[in-house]
PDB file of C-alpha atoms in Angstrom:
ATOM      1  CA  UNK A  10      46.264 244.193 178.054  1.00 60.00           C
ATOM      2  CA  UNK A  11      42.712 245.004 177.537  1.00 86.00           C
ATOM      3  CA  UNK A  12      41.816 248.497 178.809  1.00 85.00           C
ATOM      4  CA  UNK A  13      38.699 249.078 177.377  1.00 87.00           C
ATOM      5  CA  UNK A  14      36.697 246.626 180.151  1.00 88.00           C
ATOM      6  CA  UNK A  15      38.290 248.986 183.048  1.00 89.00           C
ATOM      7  CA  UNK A  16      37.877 252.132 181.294  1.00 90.00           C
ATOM      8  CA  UNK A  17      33.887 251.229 180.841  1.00 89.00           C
ATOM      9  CA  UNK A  18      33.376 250.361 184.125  1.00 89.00           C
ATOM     10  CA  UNK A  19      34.766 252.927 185.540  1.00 90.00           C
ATOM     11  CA  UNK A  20      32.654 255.655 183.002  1.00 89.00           C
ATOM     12  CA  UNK A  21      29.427 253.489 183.981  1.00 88.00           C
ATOM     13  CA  UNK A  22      30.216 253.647 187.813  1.00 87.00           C
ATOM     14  CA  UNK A  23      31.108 257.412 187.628  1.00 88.00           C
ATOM     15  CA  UNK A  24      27.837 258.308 185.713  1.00 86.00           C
ATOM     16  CA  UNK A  25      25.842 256.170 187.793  1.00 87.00           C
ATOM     17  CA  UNK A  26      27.628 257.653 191.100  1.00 87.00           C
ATOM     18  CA  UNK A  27      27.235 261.366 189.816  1.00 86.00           C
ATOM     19  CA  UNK A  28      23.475 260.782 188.341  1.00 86.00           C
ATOM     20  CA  UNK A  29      22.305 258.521 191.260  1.00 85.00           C
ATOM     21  CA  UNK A  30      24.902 258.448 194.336  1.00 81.00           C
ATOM     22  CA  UNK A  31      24.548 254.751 193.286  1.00 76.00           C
ATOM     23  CA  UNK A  32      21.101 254.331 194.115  1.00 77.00           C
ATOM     24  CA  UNK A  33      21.266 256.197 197.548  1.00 80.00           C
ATOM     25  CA  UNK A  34      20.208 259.503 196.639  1.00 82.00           C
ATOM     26  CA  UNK A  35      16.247 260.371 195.054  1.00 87.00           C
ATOM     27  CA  UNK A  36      17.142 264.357 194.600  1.00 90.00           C
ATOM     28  CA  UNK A  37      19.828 263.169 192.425  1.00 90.00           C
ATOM     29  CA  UNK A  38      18.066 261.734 189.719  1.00 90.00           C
ATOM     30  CA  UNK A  39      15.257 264.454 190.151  1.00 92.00           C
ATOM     31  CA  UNK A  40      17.569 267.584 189.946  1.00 94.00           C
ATOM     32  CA  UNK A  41      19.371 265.694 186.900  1.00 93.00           C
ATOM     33  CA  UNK A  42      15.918 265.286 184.885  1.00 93.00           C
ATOM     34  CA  UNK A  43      14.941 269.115 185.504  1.00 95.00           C
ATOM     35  CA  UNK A  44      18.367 269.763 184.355  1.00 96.00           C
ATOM     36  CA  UNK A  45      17.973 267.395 181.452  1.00 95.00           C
ATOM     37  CA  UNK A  46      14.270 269.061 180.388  1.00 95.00           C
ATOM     38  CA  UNK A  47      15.225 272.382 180.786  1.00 96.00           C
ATOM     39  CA  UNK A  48      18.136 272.022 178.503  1.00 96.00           C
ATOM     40  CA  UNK A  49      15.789 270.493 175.846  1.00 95.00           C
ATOM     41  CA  UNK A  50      13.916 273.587 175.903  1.00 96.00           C
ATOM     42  CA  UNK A  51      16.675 275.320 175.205  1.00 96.00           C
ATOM     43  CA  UNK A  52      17.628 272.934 172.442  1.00 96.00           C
ATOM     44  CA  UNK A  53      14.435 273.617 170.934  1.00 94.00           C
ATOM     45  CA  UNK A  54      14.448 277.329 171.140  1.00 94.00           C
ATOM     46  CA  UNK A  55      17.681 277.324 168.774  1.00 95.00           C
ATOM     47  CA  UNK A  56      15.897 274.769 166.569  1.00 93.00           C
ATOM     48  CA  UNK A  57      12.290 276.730 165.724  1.00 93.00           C
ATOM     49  CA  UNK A  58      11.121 278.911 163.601  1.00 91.00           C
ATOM     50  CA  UNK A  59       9.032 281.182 165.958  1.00 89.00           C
ATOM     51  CA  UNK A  60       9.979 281.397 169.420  1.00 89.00           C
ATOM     52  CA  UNK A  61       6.853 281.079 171.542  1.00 91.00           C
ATOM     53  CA  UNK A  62       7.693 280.250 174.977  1.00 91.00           C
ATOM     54  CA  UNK A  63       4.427 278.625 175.778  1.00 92.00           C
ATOM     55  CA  UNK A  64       4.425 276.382 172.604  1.00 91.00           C
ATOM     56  CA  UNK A  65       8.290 275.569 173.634  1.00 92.00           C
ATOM     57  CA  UNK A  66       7.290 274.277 177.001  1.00 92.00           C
ATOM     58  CA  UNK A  67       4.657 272.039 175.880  1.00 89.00           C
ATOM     59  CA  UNK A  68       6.905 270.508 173.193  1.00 89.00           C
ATOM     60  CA  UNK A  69       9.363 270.140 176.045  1.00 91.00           C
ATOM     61  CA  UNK A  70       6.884 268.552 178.708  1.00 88.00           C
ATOM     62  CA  UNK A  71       5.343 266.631 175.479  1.00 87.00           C
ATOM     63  CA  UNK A  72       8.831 264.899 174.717  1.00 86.00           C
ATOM     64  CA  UNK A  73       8.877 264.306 178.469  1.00 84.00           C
ATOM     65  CA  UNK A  74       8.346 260.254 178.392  1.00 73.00           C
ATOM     66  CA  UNK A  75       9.381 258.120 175.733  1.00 63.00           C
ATOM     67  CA  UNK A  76       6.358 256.138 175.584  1.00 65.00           C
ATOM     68  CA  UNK A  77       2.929 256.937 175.363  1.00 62.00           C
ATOM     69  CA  UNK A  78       0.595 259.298 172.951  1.00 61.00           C
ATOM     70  CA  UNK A  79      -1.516 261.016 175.545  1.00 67.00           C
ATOM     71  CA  UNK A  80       0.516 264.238 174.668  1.00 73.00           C
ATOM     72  CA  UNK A  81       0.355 263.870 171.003  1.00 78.00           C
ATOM     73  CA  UNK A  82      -2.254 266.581 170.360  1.00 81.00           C
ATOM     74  CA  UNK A  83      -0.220 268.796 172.837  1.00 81.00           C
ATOM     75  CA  UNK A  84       2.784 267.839 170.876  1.00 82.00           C
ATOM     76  CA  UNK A  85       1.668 268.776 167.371  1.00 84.00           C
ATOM     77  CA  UNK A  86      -0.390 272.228 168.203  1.00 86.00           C
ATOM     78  CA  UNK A  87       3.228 272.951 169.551  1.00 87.00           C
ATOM     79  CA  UNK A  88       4.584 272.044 166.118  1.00 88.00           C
ATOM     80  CA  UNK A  89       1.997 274.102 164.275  1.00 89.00           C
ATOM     81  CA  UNK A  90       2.829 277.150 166.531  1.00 91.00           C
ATOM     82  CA  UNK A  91       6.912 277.057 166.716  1.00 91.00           C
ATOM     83  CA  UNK A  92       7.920 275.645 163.071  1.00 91.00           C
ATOM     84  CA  UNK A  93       6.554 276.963 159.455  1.00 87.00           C
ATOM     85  CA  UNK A  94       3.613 274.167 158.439  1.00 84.00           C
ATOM     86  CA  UNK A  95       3.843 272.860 161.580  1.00 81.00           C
ATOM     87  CA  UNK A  96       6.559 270.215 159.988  1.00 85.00           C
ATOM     88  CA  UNK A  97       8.917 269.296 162.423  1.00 85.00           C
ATOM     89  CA  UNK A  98      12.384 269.503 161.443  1.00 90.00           C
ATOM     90  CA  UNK A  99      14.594 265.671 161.863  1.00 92.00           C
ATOM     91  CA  UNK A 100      17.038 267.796 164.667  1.00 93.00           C
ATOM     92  CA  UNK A 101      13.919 268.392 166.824  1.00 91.00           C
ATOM     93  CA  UNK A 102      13.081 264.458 166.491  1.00 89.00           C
ATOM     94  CA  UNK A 103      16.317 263.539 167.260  1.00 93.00           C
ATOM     95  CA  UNK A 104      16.328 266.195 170.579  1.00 93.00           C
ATOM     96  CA  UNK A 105      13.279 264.640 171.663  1.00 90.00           C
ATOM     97  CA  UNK A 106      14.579 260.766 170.839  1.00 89.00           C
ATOM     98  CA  UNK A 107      17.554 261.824 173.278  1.00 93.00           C
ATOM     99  CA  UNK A 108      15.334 263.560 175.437  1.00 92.00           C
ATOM    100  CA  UNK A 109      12.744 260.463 175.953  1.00 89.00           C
ATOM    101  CA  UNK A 110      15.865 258.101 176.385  1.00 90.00           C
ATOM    102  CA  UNK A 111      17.794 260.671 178.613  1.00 92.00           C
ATOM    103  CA  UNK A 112      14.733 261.029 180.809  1.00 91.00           C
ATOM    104  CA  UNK A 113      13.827 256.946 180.842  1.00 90.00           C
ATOM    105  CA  UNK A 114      16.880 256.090 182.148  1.00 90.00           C
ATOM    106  CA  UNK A 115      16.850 259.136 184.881  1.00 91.00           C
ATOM    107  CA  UNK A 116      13.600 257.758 185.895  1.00 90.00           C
ATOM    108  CA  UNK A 117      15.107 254.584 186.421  1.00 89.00           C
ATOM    109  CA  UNK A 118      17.180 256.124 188.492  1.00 89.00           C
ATOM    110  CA  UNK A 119      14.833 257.236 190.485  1.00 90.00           C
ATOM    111  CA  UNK A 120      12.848 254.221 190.671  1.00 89.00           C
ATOM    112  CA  UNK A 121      15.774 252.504 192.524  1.00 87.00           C
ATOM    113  CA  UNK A 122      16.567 255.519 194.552  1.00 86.00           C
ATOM    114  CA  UNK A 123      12.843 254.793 195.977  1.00 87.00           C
ATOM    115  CA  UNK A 124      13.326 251.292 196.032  1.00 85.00           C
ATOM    116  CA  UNK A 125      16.738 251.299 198.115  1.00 82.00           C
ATOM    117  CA  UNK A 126      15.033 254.083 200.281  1.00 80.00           C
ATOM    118  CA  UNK A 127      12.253 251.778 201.576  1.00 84.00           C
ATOM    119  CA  UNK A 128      13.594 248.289 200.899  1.00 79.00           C
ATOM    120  CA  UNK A 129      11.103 246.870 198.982  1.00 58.00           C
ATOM    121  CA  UNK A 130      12.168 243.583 198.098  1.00 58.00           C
TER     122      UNK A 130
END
């Protein structure tokens, strides 16, 4: 028999039922990305060099999307401030890689949440 079909499905539903309530539920998906963030800024206190709580936040709210470069600049003064030459370190690229992807998918999320809520077709 093949279990692994089963077993995925039922790991997909039960994230998307615990992240979402299947699409029903916006606070949900909005409670799950402040959980998500805030844990990144803990991620990257452990990881620097200096631990400047201002700097952390803006790497964390920098890292926020996955796409765009308006938070570039806000990004790399961060870098110069929490890590020696202002090099980031490949963990910190990799946190915010999983953070970006984390967050795109939660905003998904939401997305439908809103979507289901008013029916919009």
């Amino acid at each position: 028999m093949n279990w692994r079909k089963p077993f995925a499905a039922t790991v997909w539903m039960f994230l998307y039922s615990t992240l979402s309530d299947c699409g029903r539920s916006t606070l949900r998906p909005i409670f799950w990305i402040v959980v998500a963030n805030v844990g990144a800024f803990f991620i990257y206190a452990q990881l620097a060099d200096n631990k400047v709580t201002e700097a952390l936040w803006n790497l964390t709210f920098a890292n926020l999307l996955p796409f765009g470069t308006l938070a570039k600049p806000l990004a790399e003064h961060a870098a110069t401030e929490l890590f020696h030459g202002g090099v980031l370190p490949p963990s910190v690229g990799l946190t915010a890689i999983f953070q970006g992807i984390v967050n795109a998918v939660l905003v998904f999320l939401l997305a439908l949440a809103l979507r289901n809520h008013f029916k919009v077709k």
